[in-house]
Each structure stands twice: as structure tokens, then as C-alpha cells.
């Protein structure tokens, strides 16, 4: 029975009850006793554990039940207590709120062993034994996220739903959905149909880093209809995951400008000649600072708000080159008219406009740390990606922060040195490096540290052309990240990485049962390599900036 205790992320406390070896067995008598507010967990248990065990989990209370309850004494809404083998139920999960009950159910699945991650029973005697334990647990951070970029390479809807299941299995609760960029617009906007008719497709794609001489000549693209988005959001909500949409502006906008050339700086560029971008890097084609552009994006965001209930809406705000604004008489006239000090303030004028616009609709703007340049409206939050510095500055100024420094938690960065890593990008970030990542910088005053909502890992897909490549870059490192985001870990150098690796032996079997094409500990399988395709490796230890 010991194998099934390899829990990831590690819970706050596990108490083994009773000295004699013994267990509770789920069988045909096992019922599901779901109290008010636990319906989504009951549905999930029936479908996921029902499929893996072959049990139906009929409704009913009693000594053989899995009992789901919401109770105040578990403290925080995402906290839970899981008891196996109590006096009046086979398993009792009590959550501080509906999400806590769901995370308790995820732990129950881990206790059943890797076969519980399959879609049908694979043995005559399926894994149904549970050890006598009491687990008390609650997350360290309220924002435990994964950013998935579906603009650079599109992932079909079913692959997105699968990623939501993988997030849930790791107790991650925010899905940052990067839907628009220079290389593709991925969300249907009914009032601007060309955004997807034109903007969702590119004629060819750079293969490897932008310095690579190779191209993939097959047109690439795709988009999600509004019903697809509704399905993704509802699927996430059933799993207590918030979907935060990202609509990028004023940079990262070439796909939109290719669809609607009037959005660009038409007085300095022939925007009608622009196509959806087929290579990588920072793109010079940015939005024009006109009222018509503001109205256009307000229309986009009205539809976005109708589809995503998330309080936070991400509007990018990063990597916006100012060259076209400098050369544009119209942009210069706008700077003068608004009484701005220059092009940098013009960018923050864009951000502030949408900050006020979102706030008036009960939402909150979040953007990359560049939005700090030129001052921020008070409700805005910051995703600190260029390092810790932006997050520290934002937190000290009273803004909420999500820590996602590229040097530590960009999962497109390579996992090992050497030529076998497919298209090696960035610094080497091993499983252990991610396990020792600390979202709250030491030395941050307590009142500033209270503004750190949490952390997320970011997955940019320039060199990830399909689901299998995404799996390779994300796993196993997402498991280490999930423990950092959830568990109460000691300081980075004091963390028990050997113990984590030991638990990972079981976790690899869970991932394999789920069909995850993770990077093997010993290095990539032959079919996972990409020999001769240029990357952009950075040497040395990443700086703590």
C-alpha cells in the first residue's frame, strides 16, 4: 500500500491511523453521499474514478459511502480534510468550500494508485484499496496557474480540455489562455469576423528559433468558436479552474492588423500588405493610437467579457516597439494632444484606457510588467515575467502580483544541457531547479508580500508544434511547480528534492496512465529529439533579476 502515498503536491499533514496493515476497499457497495455544494466533485468522481474502477458510485449514505461535505472548520475555501475509514463513512472529504472538496477528491485519486488515472479498469482486480489515513491540506497560494500560448501554435479544443484535466490533477486553479498574437488570432469575435477568417491562419511557419533557416510550408492555424470557448470555460469551472483570457495590445497585434489594416499605423506602413506573421520575435507592427482602434478593441472585449466570467482580464502590454509611433505624424499629434511626455506614455495611455474600461464593468486588468512604465491605475495587477523586479516594484506600490519570472518558470526553456534537447531555448531549468523556485522574493516586507497572489508557469509555443511537444516541455516540471505553488515548503536550499524525486517515481506512472509524453528522467526518447533544428540556448545560471 505504500506506493499510493506518494502525493504530489505534498499535503500539509498526513496521519496514518492504526498499526496493523489494513485498508478500506472501494467495491460495488461503495456509494456517493454528496452534500450541498459538492455536486461538481460528485460528477467528477463518478466519471473519472467510475471509469478507472468500473464502479457506479450510486447515491446513498452509510458506512460504505464516500461522503462529501462543505464545513467551516477546514478553514480556507480551498482547504480540505480527507479521512479514510471513519466510523460512518468509508471515505470522508470535508472542504472549506466547493473547491476544497474537489482538491480532496484529487488526493483520493492519487491514493488509489496510477491505475486510477486510466479511462477503464486494466486489471481483473482493479486498484480500489485505500490506506487508513487522515490528510489535512490547504494551498499556500490562491493563484496557481499555467499560461498556455495557443497563438504561436494552435491546440485543438480537445487538447485544451485535456490540459484543464492535467491542471486539476495537480491542484492548479488558473488557466491563462493566451489567445491573440502576431502569429494568430484564436477567438471568434462576431462583430469582427475577419479576425479569424484572416487572422487565424498563416501561410507557413518558422521551424525552430527565428535564426533557423528552416520553414514548415504547411499553412498553420485554427480558432475557437464562441461555443468552444463556452465549453472550455464551463469545463474549467467544473474543475474549480478560472480561465483568464489574454487579448494582447498595443503590441503583439500583427494578426489583427492583417485582418483589419486600419488598426495599424497606416501613415508609416502599408498595413494592407501585412499578413499573419510567420516567424518569431518582437514585431514592429503595433496598433495606432486612435479612437477607432480603442472602439474596435472595446467591441472585442465586450464579447470576451460575455464569454469569460473571470474577474481578471489580461491585456498583455508587453514588447511594444515604439518605432512606428516615433515615425507617425498621427501618433505624434496624439501625444501632443494628450499632453504626454512621449511614446512610453502613449503605451500607458492605451493600458490606462482599458484599465478604466474594465473597472467600469466590474473587472480587473492584469498585464505584463511593462505596464508599470508610466504608472498604473490602482486596481490593476501585474504578471512579473522579466524577473522578480517588476513584481517587487508592483507589490511595494500596492498592486497585486503574479510571479512568473522567465528565468525560472518559462517551461519553453530547455530541461538539460546538450544537443539532445529539442530546439533548446533559454537557460537550463531542470526538474530540481523548478522545485527550488521561490515565488516570494526574500526581503520583501510583509505588507508587500501580501500582494503576491501566487505564481504561474508560462508555456510559449514558438518551438512546440503540437500537443506532444507541449507535453515534453511541461512535464515533469509542472509537477514540481505545482508543489511550489500549493505546498508549505521550506526555503529553496532546504527543500527535500530527493524525497520529491522518490515520490515522482509513482507520479511518472500517473502521467503515463494519462498519456502524457513527458521528458524521461534519463533524457529524451529518440522521437522526442529535433536534431539540426536551431534553438537559442543561454549558458550559465539564470540571474535573479
Short mmCIF file of C-alpha atoms in Angstrom, two decimals:
data_model
loop_
_atom_site.label_atom_id
_atom_site.label_comp_id
_atom_site.label_asym_id
_atom_site.label_seq_id
_atom_site.Cartn_x
_atom_site.Cartn_y
_atom_site.Cartn_z
CA UNK A 1 0.00 0.00 0.00
CA UNK A 2 2.96 2.39 0.42
CA UNK A 3 3.17 3.33 -3.27
CA UNK A 4 -0.14 5.14 -3.21
CA UNK A 5 1.03 7.63 -0.57
CA UNK A 6 3.41 9.39 -2.98
CA UNK A 7 1.28 12.52 -3.02
CA UNK A 8 2.13 15.45 -5.31
CA UNK A 9 1.77 18.26 -4.38
CA UNK A 10 2.70 17.34 -0.80
CA UNK A 11 -0.16 17.91 1.69
CA UNK A 12 0.20 19.88 4.93
CA UNK A 13 -0.15 16.78 7.12
CA UNK A 14 -0.74 13.04 6.77
CA UNK A 15 -1.64 10.94 9.79
CA UNK A 16 -1.50 7.15 9.41
CA UNK A 17 -4.04 5.55 11.73
CA UNK A 18 -3.71 2.06 13.17
CA UNK A 19 -0.61 -0.12 13.28
CA UNK A 20 -1.97 -3.29 11.67
CA UNK A 21 -1.84 -3.30 7.88
CA UNK A 22 -5.35 -2.69 6.74
CA UNK A 23 -7.27 -0.74 4.23
CA UNK A 24 -10.66 0.37 3.05
CA UNK A 25 -11.69 -1.21 -0.22
CA UNK A 26 -13.97 0.53 -2.67
CA UNK A 27 -16.35 -2.01 -4.21
CA UNK A 28 -19.88 -2.48 -5.56
CA UNK A 29 -21.26 -1.39 -2.18
CA UNK A 30 -19.48 1.98 -2.32
CA UNK A 31 -21.96 4.85 -2.62
CA UNK A 32 -21.57 8.58 -3.03
CA UNK A 33 -23.08 10.83 -0.36
CA UNK A 34 -22.73 14.34 -1.77
CA UNK A 35 -23.80 17.25 0.44
CA UNK A 36 -24.97 20.65 -0.84
CA UNK A 37 -22.35 22.49 -2.90
CA UNK A 38 -20.33 19.36 -3.72
CA UNK A 39 -22.21 18.39 -6.89
CA UNK A 40 -19.35 19.16 -9.30
CA UNK A 41 -16.98 16.93 -7.31
CA UNK A 42 -19.57 14.14 -7.26
CA UNK A 43 -19.93 14.37 -11.05
CA UNK A 44 -16.16 14.31 -11.47
CA UNK A 45 -15.72 11.33 -9.13
CA UNK A 46 -18.39 9.35 -10.93
CA UNK A 47 -16.91 10.00 -14.36
CA UNK A 48 -13.16 9.79 -13.61
CA UNK A 49 -12.97 7.23 -10.79
CA UNK A 50 -16.03 5.41 -12.10
CA UNK A 51 -14.28 4.84 -15.43
CA UNK A 52 -10.99 3.73 -13.85
CA UNK A 53 -12.51 1.39 -11.24
CA UNK A 54 -15.59 0.16 -13.10
CA UNK A 55 -17.77 1.21 -10.13
CA UNK A 56 -21.02 3.11 -10.48
CA UNK A 57 -20.98 5.02 -7.13
CA UNK A 58 -24.76 5.11 -6.66
CA UNK A 59 -26.28 7.80 -4.45
CA UNK A 60 -26.52 6.89 -0.78
CA UNK A 61 -25.20 7.42 2.74
CA UNK A 62 -23.85 4.84 5.17
CA UNK A 63 -20.67 3.04 6.24
CA UNK A 64 -19.62 2.26 2.62
CA UNK A 65 -20.09 5.80 1.31
CA UNK A 66 -17.65 8.38 0.02
CA UNK A 67 -19.05 11.36 1.90
CA UNK A 68 -18.55 14.88 0.50
CA UNK A 69 -19.29 17.87 2.72
CA UNK A 70 -18.55 21.57 2.97
CA UNK A 71 -17.65 22.55 6.53
CA UNK A 72 -16.27 25.67 8.14
CA UNK A 73 -13.65 24.09 10.38
CA UNK A 74 -11.35 23.26 7.44
CA UNK A 75 -10.62 26.99 7.30
CA UNK A 76 -9.82 28.27 3.82
CA UNK A 77 -12.17 27.65 0.86
CA UNK A 78 -9.57 25.51 -0.93
CA UNK A 79 -8.57 23.57 2.18
CA UNK A 80 -9.85 20.05 2.92
CA UNK A 81 -9.69 17.16 5.35
CA UNK A 82 -9.74 13.65 3.88
CA UNK A 83 -10.38 10.73 6.24
CA UNK A 84 -10.25 7.10 5.11
CA UNK A 85 -12.01 4.59 7.34
CA UNK A 86 -14.07 6.69 9.72
CA UNK A 87 -16.95 5.30 11.81
CA UNK A 88 -19.78 6.38 9.50
CA UNK A 89 -18.26 6.52 6.01
CA UNK A 90 -15.60 4.65 4.04
CA UNK A 91 -14.09 7.97 2.96
CA UNK A 92 -14.99 11.45 4.18
CA UNK A 93 -13.87 14.59 2.34
CA UNK A 94 -14.69 17.86 4.02
CA UNK A 95 -13.74 21.06 2.22
CA UNK A 96 -13.72 24.68 3.34
CA UNK A 97 -15.65 25.36 0.12
CA UNK A 98 -16.61 23.53 -3.09
CA UNK A 99 -13.04 23.83 -4.43
CA UNK A 100 -11.59 22.28 -1.26
CA UNK A 101 -13.84 19.23 -1.68
CA UNK A 102 -12.63 18.90 -5.29
CA UNK A 103 -8.93 19.08 -4.34
CA UNK A 104 -9.64 16.42 -1.70
CA UNK A 105 -11.09 14.21 -4.44
CA UNK A 106 -7.89 14.70 -6.47
CA UNK A 107 -5.93 13.43 -3.46
CA UNK A 108 -8.27 10.44 -3.16
CA UNK A 109 -7.48 9.54 -6.77
CA UNK A 110 -3.74 9.66 -6.01
CA UNK A 111 -4.26 7.35 -3.03
CA UNK A 112 -5.79 4.73 -5.35
CA UNK A 113 -2.57 4.43 -7.38
CA UNK A 114 -1.65 5.13 -11.02
CA UNK A 115 -4.34 2.83 -12.47
CA UNK A 116 -6.93 5.31 -11.16
CA UNK A 117 -5.76 7.65 -13.98
CA UNK A 118 -6.90 5.30 -16.73
CA UNK A 119 -10.20 5.50 -18.59
CA UNK A 120 -11.15 1.86 -17.99
CA UNK A 121 -10.14 -0.86 -15.49
CA UNK A 122 -6.95 -2.57 -16.65
CA UNK A 123 -6.78 -5.46 -14.16
CA UNK A 124 -9.18 -8.18 -13.03
CA UNK A 125 -8.69 -6.81 -9.51
CA UNK A 126 -8.65 -3.04 -10.08
CA UNK A 127 -6.84 -0.77 -7.64
CA UNK A 128 -9.52 0.04 -5.08
CA UNK A 129 -7.64 -0.17 -1.76
CA UNK A 130 -7.12 2.90 0.39
CA UNK A 131 -4.85 3.18 3.46
CA UNK A 132 -6.27 4.37 6.80
CA UNK A 133 -5.18 7.99 6.77
CA UNK A 134 -6.29 11.46 7.72
CA UNK A 135 -4.94 14.20 5.46
CA UNK A 136 -5.26 17.88 6.33
CA UNK A 137 -4.35 20.21 3.49
CA UNK A 138 -4.68 23.73 2.09
CA UNK A 139 -2.78 25.68 -0.56
CA UNK A 140 -0.06 28.24 0.09
CA UNK A 141 -1.16 30.49 -2.80
CA UNK A 142 -4.58 31.36 -4.20
CA UNK A 143 -3.26 31.82 -7.78
CA UNK A 144 -1.62 28.63 -9.05
CA UNK A 145 -1.51 29.00 -12.79
CA UNK A 146 -0.37 27.78 -16.16
CA UNK A 147 -0.20 30.04 -19.21
CA UNK A 148 -0.75 28.23 -22.49
CA UNK A 149 0.07 30.09 -25.69
CA UNK A 150 -2.22 28.78 -28.44
CA UNK A 151 -1.40 31.63 -30.82
CA UNK A 152 2.10 30.60 -31.92
CA UNK A 153 0.90 27.03 -32.36
CA UNK A 154 -2.79 26.25 -32.15
CA UNK A 155 -4.00 23.43 -29.91
CA UNK A 156 -7.39 21.93 -30.83
CA UNK A 157 -10.18 22.28 -28.30
CA UNK A 158 -9.92 18.69 -27.04
CA UNK A 159 -6.24 19.22 -26.24
CA UNK A 160 -7.17 22.33 -24.23
CA UNK A 161 -9.78 20.34 -22.28
CA UNK A 162 -7.14 17.69 -21.61
CA UNK A 163 -4.79 20.37 -20.24
CA UNK A 164 -7.54 21.51 -17.87
CA UNK A 165 -7.71 17.93 -16.55
CA UNK A 166 -3.92 17.92 -16.13
CA UNK A 167 -4.10 21.21 -14.21
CA UNK A 168 -6.82 19.79 -11.96
CA UNK A 169 -4.76 16.65 -11.28
CA UNK A 170 -2.00 18.94 -9.96
CA UNK A 171 -4.35 21.22 -7.94
CA UNK A 172 -3.64 24.18 -10.23
CA UNK A 173 -6.55 26.62 -10.43
CA UNK A 174 -5.79 29.30 -13.05
CA UNK A 175 -5.58 28.74 -16.80
CA UNK A 176 -4.10 31.82 -18.51
CA UNK A 177 -5.32 31.48 -22.10
CA UNK A 178 -3.04 33.42 -24.49
CA UNK A 179 -5.46 33.80 -27.40
CA UNK A 180 -4.03 36.53 -29.67
CA UNK A 181 -0.62 37.45 -31.01
CA UNK A 182 1.24 38.35 -34.21
CA UNK A 183 1.12 34.73 -35.38
CA UNK A 184 -2.60 34.09 -35.00
CA UNK A 185 -5.93 35.24 -33.58
CA UNK A 186 -7.68 32.31 -31.93
CA UNK A 187 -11.05 33.53 -30.61
CA UNK A 188 -14.15 34.14 -32.71
CA UNK A 189 -15.36 37.75 -32.43
CA UNK A 190 -18.79 38.02 -34.06
CA UNK A 191 -18.67 41.75 -34.82
CA UNK A 192 -15.19 41.46 -36.41
CA UNK A 193 -15.32 38.16 -38.35
CA UNK A 194 -12.08 38.76 -40.27
CA UNK A 195 -10.09 38.39 -37.05
CA UNK A 196 -10.49 34.63 -37.51
CA UNK A 197 -11.29 34.45 -41.25
CA UNK A 198 -7.95 36.12 -42.00
CA UNK A 199 -6.14 36.35 -38.67
CA UNK A 200 -6.34 32.68 -37.61
CA UNK A 201 -4.14 31.34 -40.42
CA UNK A 202 -0.56 31.84 -41.57
CA UNK A 203 0.85 30.57 -44.85
CA UNK A 204 3.96 28.98 -43.38
CA UNK A 205 5.88 28.77 -40.10
CA UNK A 206 9.49 29.22 -38.99
CA UNK A 207 10.80 25.80 -37.83
CA UNK A 208 12.98 26.34 -34.76
CA UNK A 209 14.31 29.63 -33.39
CA UNK A 210 13.93 32.72 -35.59
CA UNK A 211 17.62 32.37 -36.64
CA UNK A 212 16.88 28.91 -38.08
CA UNK A 213 16.95 28.71 -41.90
CA UNK A 214 14.12 26.14 -41.86
CA UNK A 215 10.42 26.65 -42.61
CA UNK A 216 7.33 24.48 -42.40
CA UNK A 217 5.43 25.21 -45.60
CA UNK A 218 2.08 23.80 -44.45
CA UNK A 219 -0.36 26.60 -43.58
CA UNK A 220 -1.00 26.64 -39.83
CA UNK A 221 -3.89 27.86 -37.74
CA UNK A 222 -7.27 27.36 -36.18
CA UNK A 223 -9.52 29.14 -33.74
CA UNK A 224 -12.13 28.51 -31.08
CA UNK A 225 -15.75 29.38 -31.82
CA UNK A 226 -17.62 31.18 -29.08
CA UNK A 227 -19.34 27.90 -28.20
CA UNK A 228 -15.91 26.22 -27.98
CA UNK A 229 -14.88 28.95 -25.54
CA UNK A 230 -18.08 28.50 -23.51
CA UNK A 231 -17.36 24.76 -23.34
CA UNK A 232 -13.74 25.33 -22.23
CA UNK A 233 -14.82 27.83 -19.55
CA UNK A 234 -17.59 25.53 -18.27
CA UNK A 235 -15.27 22.51 -18.25
CA UNK A 236 -12.72 24.53 -16.27
CA UNK A 237 -15.37 25.79 -13.82
CA UNK A 238 -16.45 22.19 -13.08
CA UNK A 239 -12.81 21.67 -12.03
CA UNK A 240 -12.62 24.89 -10.00
CA UNK A 241 -10.24 26.46 -12.52
CA UNK A 242 -10.54 30.11 -13.54
CA UNK A 243 -9.82 30.84 -17.21
CA UNK A 244 -8.09 34.22 -17.59
CA UNK A 245 -8.24 35.33 -21.25
CA UNK A 246 -5.41 37.36 -22.79
CA UNK A 247 -6.09 39.78 -25.64
CA UNK A 248 -2.77 41.46 -26.45
CA UNK A 249 -2.43 45.22 -27.08
CA UNK A 250 -0.95 47.60 -28.22
CA UNK A 251 1.90 45.30 -29.38
CA UNK A 252 1.74 41.66 -30.50
CA UNK A 253 -1.03 42.75 -32.89
CA UNK A 254 0.03 41.82 -36.43
CA UNK A 255 -2.63 39.11 -36.88
CA UNK A 256 -5.33 41.70 -36.03
CA UNK A 257 -3.74 44.30 -38.33
CA UNK A 258 -3.51 41.74 -41.15
CA UNK A 259 -7.28 41.20 -40.76
CA UNK A 260 -8.14 44.91 -40.36
CA UNK A 261 -5.32 47.07 -41.82
CA UNK A 262 -6.86 50.29 -40.46
CA UNK A 263 -5.82 49.18 -36.95
CA UNK A 264 -2.14 49.78 -37.80
CA UNK A 265 -0.05 52.90 -38.31
CA UNK A 266 -1.20 53.45 -41.89
CA UNK A 267 0.71 56.74 -42.27
CA UNK A 268 4.09 54.99 -41.97
CA UNK A 269 3.43 51.39 -43.07
CA UNK A 270 1.47 49.83 -45.91
CA UNK A 271 -0.59 47.82 -43.43
CA UNK A 272 -2.74 46.38 -46.24
CA UNK A 273 0.33 44.39 -47.34
CA UNK A 274 0.78 42.74 -43.92
CA UNK A 275 -0.05 39.06 -43.44
CA UNK A 276 -0.29 36.97 -40.28
CA UNK A 277 3.33 36.73 -39.12
CA UNK A 278 5.17 33.52 -39.92
CA UNK A 279 8.27 33.91 -37.74
CA UNK A 280 9.16 34.65 -34.10
CA UNK A 281 10.49 37.59 -32.11
CA UNK A 282 9.34 41.11 -31.27
CA UNK A 283 7.20 42.52 -34.06
CA UNK A 284 7.38 46.23 -35.07
CA UNK A 285 3.73 46.39 -36.22
CA UNK A 286 1.73 47.84 -33.35
CA UNK A 287 -1.73 49.37 -33.01
CA UNK A 288 -2.33 53.01 -33.94
CA UNK A 289 -3.31 55.28 -31.01
CA UNK A 290 -6.65 56.29 -32.50
CA UNK A 291 -10.18 56.45 -31.12
CA UNK A 292 -11.24 53.99 -33.84
CA UNK A 293 -8.73 51.43 -32.50
CA UNK A 294 -9.98 51.93 -28.93
CA UNK A 295 -13.59 51.38 -30.10
CA UNK A 296 -12.56 48.26 -32.06
CA UNK A 297 -10.90 46.65 -29.02
CA UNK A 298 -13.75 47.69 -26.73
CA UNK A 299 -16.00 45.73 -29.07
CA UNK A 300 -13.64 42.74 -28.89
CA UNK A 301 -13.52 42.93 -25.10
CA UNK A 302 -17.32 43.23 -24.78
CA UNK A 303 -17.59 39.80 -26.41
CA UNK A 304 -14.69 38.48 -24.32
CA UNK A 305 -16.39 39.61 -21.08
CA UNK A 306 -19.56 37.83 -22.18
CA UNK A 307 -17.63 34.57 -22.54
CA UNK A 308 -15.23 34.67 -19.56
CA UNK A 309 -16.57 35.27 -16.03
CA UNK A 310 -13.02 35.77 -14.68
CA UNK A 311 -12.56 38.94 -12.62
CA UNK A 312 -9.13 39.37 -14.23
CA UNK A 313 -8.70 40.07 -17.95
CA UNK A 314 -5.13 40.05 -19.28
CA UNK A 315 -4.36 42.68 -21.90
CA UNK A 316 -0.67 41.93 -22.50
CA UNK A 317 1.00 45.31 -22.71
CA UNK A 318 4.48 43.86 -23.26
CA UNK A 319 7.10 44.13 -26.01
CA UNK A 320 5.62 47.12 -27.84
CA UNK A 321 8.33 48.72 -30.02
CA UNK A 322 7.83 52.47 -30.36
CA UNK A 323 9.49 53.00 -33.79
CA UNK A 324 6.27 53.33 -35.79
CA UNK A 325 4.80 55.79 -33.28
CA UNK A 326 8.01 57.84 -33.44
CA UNK A 327 7.75 57.99 -37.25
CA UNK A 328 3.97 58.51 -37.39
CA UNK A 329 2.70 62.12 -37.68
CA UNK A 330 -0.70 60.90 -36.43
CA UNK A 331 0.82 59.28 -33.31
CA UNK A 332 2.95 62.37 -32.64
CA UNK A 333 -0.11 64.59 -32.94
CA UNK A 334 -1.91 62.30 -30.47
CA UNK A 335 0.97 62.55 -27.96
CA UNK A 336 0.79 66.34 -28.21
CA UNK A 337 -3.00 66.46 -27.98
CA UNK A 338 -2.99 64.25 -24.84
CA UNK A 339 -0.12 66.22 -23.29
CA UNK A 340 2.05 63.10 -22.96
CA UNK A 341 5.82 63.08 -22.46
CA UNK A 342 6.46 60.65 -25.33
CA UNK A 343 5.87 57.23 -26.80
CA UNK A 344 6.26 55.35 -23.49
CA UNK A 345 3.42 57.39 -22.01
CA UNK A 346 1.38 56.68 -25.14
CA UNK A 347 1.64 52.97 -24.33
CA UNK A 348 0.48 53.55 -20.74
CA UNK A 349 -2.37 55.73 -22.12
CA UNK A 350 -3.58 52.60 -24.00
CA UNK A 351 -3.32 50.46 -20.86
CA UNK A 352 -4.99 53.04 -18.60
CA UNK A 353 -7.87 53.40 -21.05
CA UNK A 354 -8.65 49.69 -20.86
CA UNK A 355 -7.99 49.61 -17.13
CA UNK A 356 -10.77 52.20 -16.61
CA UNK A 357 -12.97 50.48 -19.19
CA UNK A 358 -12.66 47.11 -17.45
CA UNK A 359 -13.04 48.59 -13.96
CA UNK A 360 -16.31 50.26 -15.02
CA UNK A 361 -17.57 46.76 -15.88
CA UNK A 362 -16.54 45.19 -12.58
CA UNK A 363 -13.40 43.55 -13.94
CA UNK A 364 -9.69 43.98 -13.21
CA UNK A 365 -6.90 44.47 -15.70
CA UNK A 366 -3.78 42.35 -15.40
CA UNK A 367 -0.80 42.82 -17.70
CA UNK A 368 2.89 42.02 -18.14
CA UNK A 369 5.29 44.04 -16.01
CA UNK A 370 5.93 46.60 -18.78
CA UNK A 371 2.57 48.14 -17.85
CA UNK A 372 4.31 49.60 -14.76
CA UNK A 373 6.17 52.04 -17.04
CA UNK A 374 4.17 55.24 -16.90
CA UNK A 375 2.21 54.39 -13.76
CA UNK A 376 -0.70 52.05 -13.09
CA UNK A 377 -4.30 52.54 -12.07
CA UNK A 378 -4.87 51.21 -8.57
CA UNK A 379 -6.94 48.13 -9.36
CA UNK A 380 -4.53 46.76 -11.97
CA UNK A 381 -2.40 43.68 -11.31
CA UNK A 382 0.95 42.68 -12.77
CA UNK A 383 2.35 39.43 -14.19
CA UNK A 384 6.06 39.74 -13.38
CA UNK A 385 7.84 37.97 -16.25
CA UNK A 386 11.16 39.75 -16.88
CA UNK A 387 12.36 38.68 -13.44
CA UNK A 388 11.34 39.48 -9.87
CA UNK A 389 12.00 43.24 -10.08
CA UNK A 390 8.71 44.25 -11.70
CA UNK A 391 6.76 42.17 -9.21
CA UNK A 392 8.67 43.64 -6.27
CA UNK A 393 8.07 47.19 -7.51
CA UNK A 394 4.38 46.49 -8.14
CA UNK A 395 3.84 44.82 -4.74
CA UNK A 396 5.62 47.65 -2.92
CA UNK A 397 3.36 50.12 -4.75
CA UNK A 398 0.29 48.20 -3.52
CA UNK A 399 -0.54 46.26 -6.69
CA UNK A 400 -1.39 42.57 -6.75
CA UNK A 401 1.25 40.42 -8.45
CA UNK A 402 1.52 37.01 -10.09
CA UNK A 403 5.16 35.86 -10.10
CA UNK A 404 6.23 34.15 -13.33
CA UNK A 405 9.89 35.14 -13.93
CA UNK A 406 11.10 33.86 -17.29
CA UNK A 407 14.47 32.80 -15.84
CA UNK A 408 12.77 30.24 -13.58
CA UNK A 409 9.31 29.17 -14.76
CA UNK A 410 9.18 29.58 -18.54
CA UNK A 411 8.66 25.95 -19.49
CA UNK A 412 9.72 26.57 -23.09
CA UNK A 413 13.26 26.84 -21.64
CA UNK A 414 15.32 23.67 -22.01
CA UNK A 415 15.41 21.00 -19.30
CA UNK A 416 19.02 19.86 -19.66
CA UNK A 417 22.25 20.87 -21.40
CA UNK A 418 23.42 19.01 -24.51
CA UNK A 419 22.32 18.64 -28.10
CA UNK A 420 19.56 16.10 -27.49
CA UNK A 421 17.08 18.64 -26.12
CA UNK A 422 14.67 19.51 -28.95
CA UNK A 423 15.16 23.13 -30.15
CA UNK A 424 16.92 24.25 -26.95
CA UNK A 425 15.67 27.66 -25.77
CA UNK A 426 16.89 29.74 -22.83
CA UNK A 427 18.55 28.67 -19.60
CA UNK A 428 18.68 25.09 -18.38
CA UNK A 429 15.81 24.66 -15.91
CA UNK A 430 15.86 21.14 -14.52
CA UNK A 431 13.11 19.49 -12.50
CA UNK A 432 15.16 20.32 -9.39
CA UNK A 433 15.60 23.97 -10.42
CA UNK A 434 11.83 24.35 -10.72
CA UNK A 435 11.35 22.56 -7.39
CA UNK A 436 13.63 25.14 -5.74
CA UNK A 437 11.84 28.14 -7.29
CA UNK A 438 10.53 30.57 -4.64
CA UNK A 439 7.70 32.89 -5.73
CA UNK A 440 8.10 35.38 -2.85
CA UNK A 441 11.48 37.12 -3.03
CA UNK A 442 13.28 37.10 0.33
CA UNK A 443 13.44 40.51 1.95
CA UNK A 444 10.03 41.63 0.70
CA UNK A 445 8.23 43.44 3.53
CA UNK A 446 5.19 41.51 4.84
CA UNK A 447 2.67 44.10 3.60
CA UNK A 448 4.19 43.93 0.09
CA UNK A 449 4.42 40.11 0.22
CA UNK A 450 0.68 40.04 0.94
CA UNK A 451 0.16 41.41 -2.59
CA UNK A 452 1.68 38.32 -4.20
CA UNK A 453 -1.44 36.46 -5.31
CA UNK A 454 0.63 33.48 -6.35
CA UNK A 455 2.58 32.16 -9.25
CA UNK A 456 2.23 30.61 -12.68
CA UNK A 457 4.38 28.71 -15.16
CA UNK A 458 4.29 30.01 -18.73
CA UNK A 459 4.33 27.87 -21.88
CA UNK A 460 5.17 29.80 -25.05
CA UNK A 461 4.78 27.58 -28.10
CA UNK A 462 7.05 29.05 -30.79
CA UNK A 463 9.00 25.77 -30.87
CA UNK A 464 6.15 23.50 -29.74
CA UNK A 465 4.24 22.49 -32.83
CA UNK A 466 1.78 20.03 -31.28
CA UNK A 467 0.43 18.52 -28.08
CA UNK A 468 3.26 16.01 -27.77
CA UNK A 469 5.90 18.76 -27.82
CA UNK A 470 3.93 20.77 -25.27
CA UNK A 471 3.77 17.69 -23.01
CA UNK A 472 7.54 17.23 -23.29
CA UNK A 473 8.28 20.80 -22.19
CA UNK A 474 5.61 21.00 -19.49
CA UNK A 475 6.12 17.62 -17.83
CA UNK A 476 7.52 16.57 -15.45
CA UNK A 477 8.39 20.15 -14.45
CA UNK A 478 4.75 21.16 -13.91
CA UNK A 479 4.59 18.64 -11.05
CA UNK A 480 7.46 20.41 -9.27
CA UNK A 481 5.88 23.79 -9.99
CA UNK A 482 2.53 22.59 -8.62
CA UNK A 483 4.18 21.63 -5.33
CA UNK A 484 5.88 25.05 -5.12
CA UNK A 485 2.51 26.76 -5.69
CA UNK A 486 0.49 24.55 -3.31
CA UNK A 487 2.67 23.16 -0.54
CA UNK A 488 4.20 24.82 2.52
CA UNK A 489 7.83 24.23 1.53
CA UNK A 490 10.94 25.37 3.39
CA UNK A 491 13.45 27.82 1.85
CA UNK A 492 14.70 26.67 -1.59
CA UNK A 493 18.03 25.20 -0.45
CA UNK A 494 16.33 23.29 2.41
CA UNK A 495 13.75 21.55 0.20
CA UNK A 496 13.84 17.76 0.15
CA UNK A 497 14.43 17.26 -3.55
CA UNK A 498 15.47 13.61 -3.07
CA UNK A 499 12.13 12.92 -1.38
CA UNK A 500 10.32 14.72 -4.20
CA UNK A 501 12.15 12.60 -6.81
CA UNK A 502 11.20 9.46 -4.89
CA UNK A 503 7.51 10.49 -4.99
CA UNK A 504 7.94 11.30 -8.69
CA UNK A 505 8.60 7.62 -9.44
CA UNK A 506 4.92 6.97 -8.75
CA UNK A 507 3.89 10.24 -10.37
CA UNK A 508 5.57 9.29 -13.67
CA UNK A 509 3.28 6.25 -13.73
CA UNK A 510 0.27 8.53 -13.22
CA UNK A 511 1.41 10.76 -16.08
CA UNK A 512 1.94 7.71 -18.30
CA UNK A 513 -1.54 6.40 -17.46
CA UNK A 514 -2.83 9.81 -18.60
CA UNK A 515 -0.91 9.53 -21.87
CA UNK A 516 1.44 12.44 -21.13
CA UNK A 517 4.52 12.49 -23.39
CA UNK A 518 6.76 13.78 -20.62
CA UNK A 519 10.53 14.08 -20.79
CA UNK A 520 12.00 10.89 -19.31
CA UNK A 521 14.42 11.45 -16.37
CA UNK A 522 17.27 9.95 -18.40
CA UNK A 523 16.72 12.24 -21.38
CA UNK A 524 14.53 12.40 -24.47
CA UNK A 525 13.34 9.35 -26.37
CA UNK A 526 14.75 9.28 -29.91
CA UNK A 527 11.46 10.54 -31.37
CA UNK A 528 11.41 13.48 -28.96
CA UNK A 529 14.66 14.96 -30.26
CA UNK A 530 14.89 17.54 -33.07
CA UNK A 531 18.43 17.15 -34.42
CA UNK A 532 19.69 20.01 -36.58
CA UNK A 533 16.92 22.44 -35.66
CA UNK A 534 18.33 25.65 -34.24
CA UNK A 535 17.34 26.86 -30.79
CA UNK A 536 18.62 29.74 -28.67
CA UNK A 537 20.34 28.22 -25.64
CA UNK A 538 21.60 30.57 -22.90
CA UNK A 539 24.53 29.38 -20.81
CA UNK A 540 25.13 29.60 -17.08
CA UNK A 541 22.84 30.06 -14.11
CA UNK A 542 19.93 32.39 -14.78
CA UNK A 543 20.21 35.71 -12.95
CA UNK A 544 17.81 36.61 -10.14
CA UNK A 545 16.72 39.94 -11.55
#
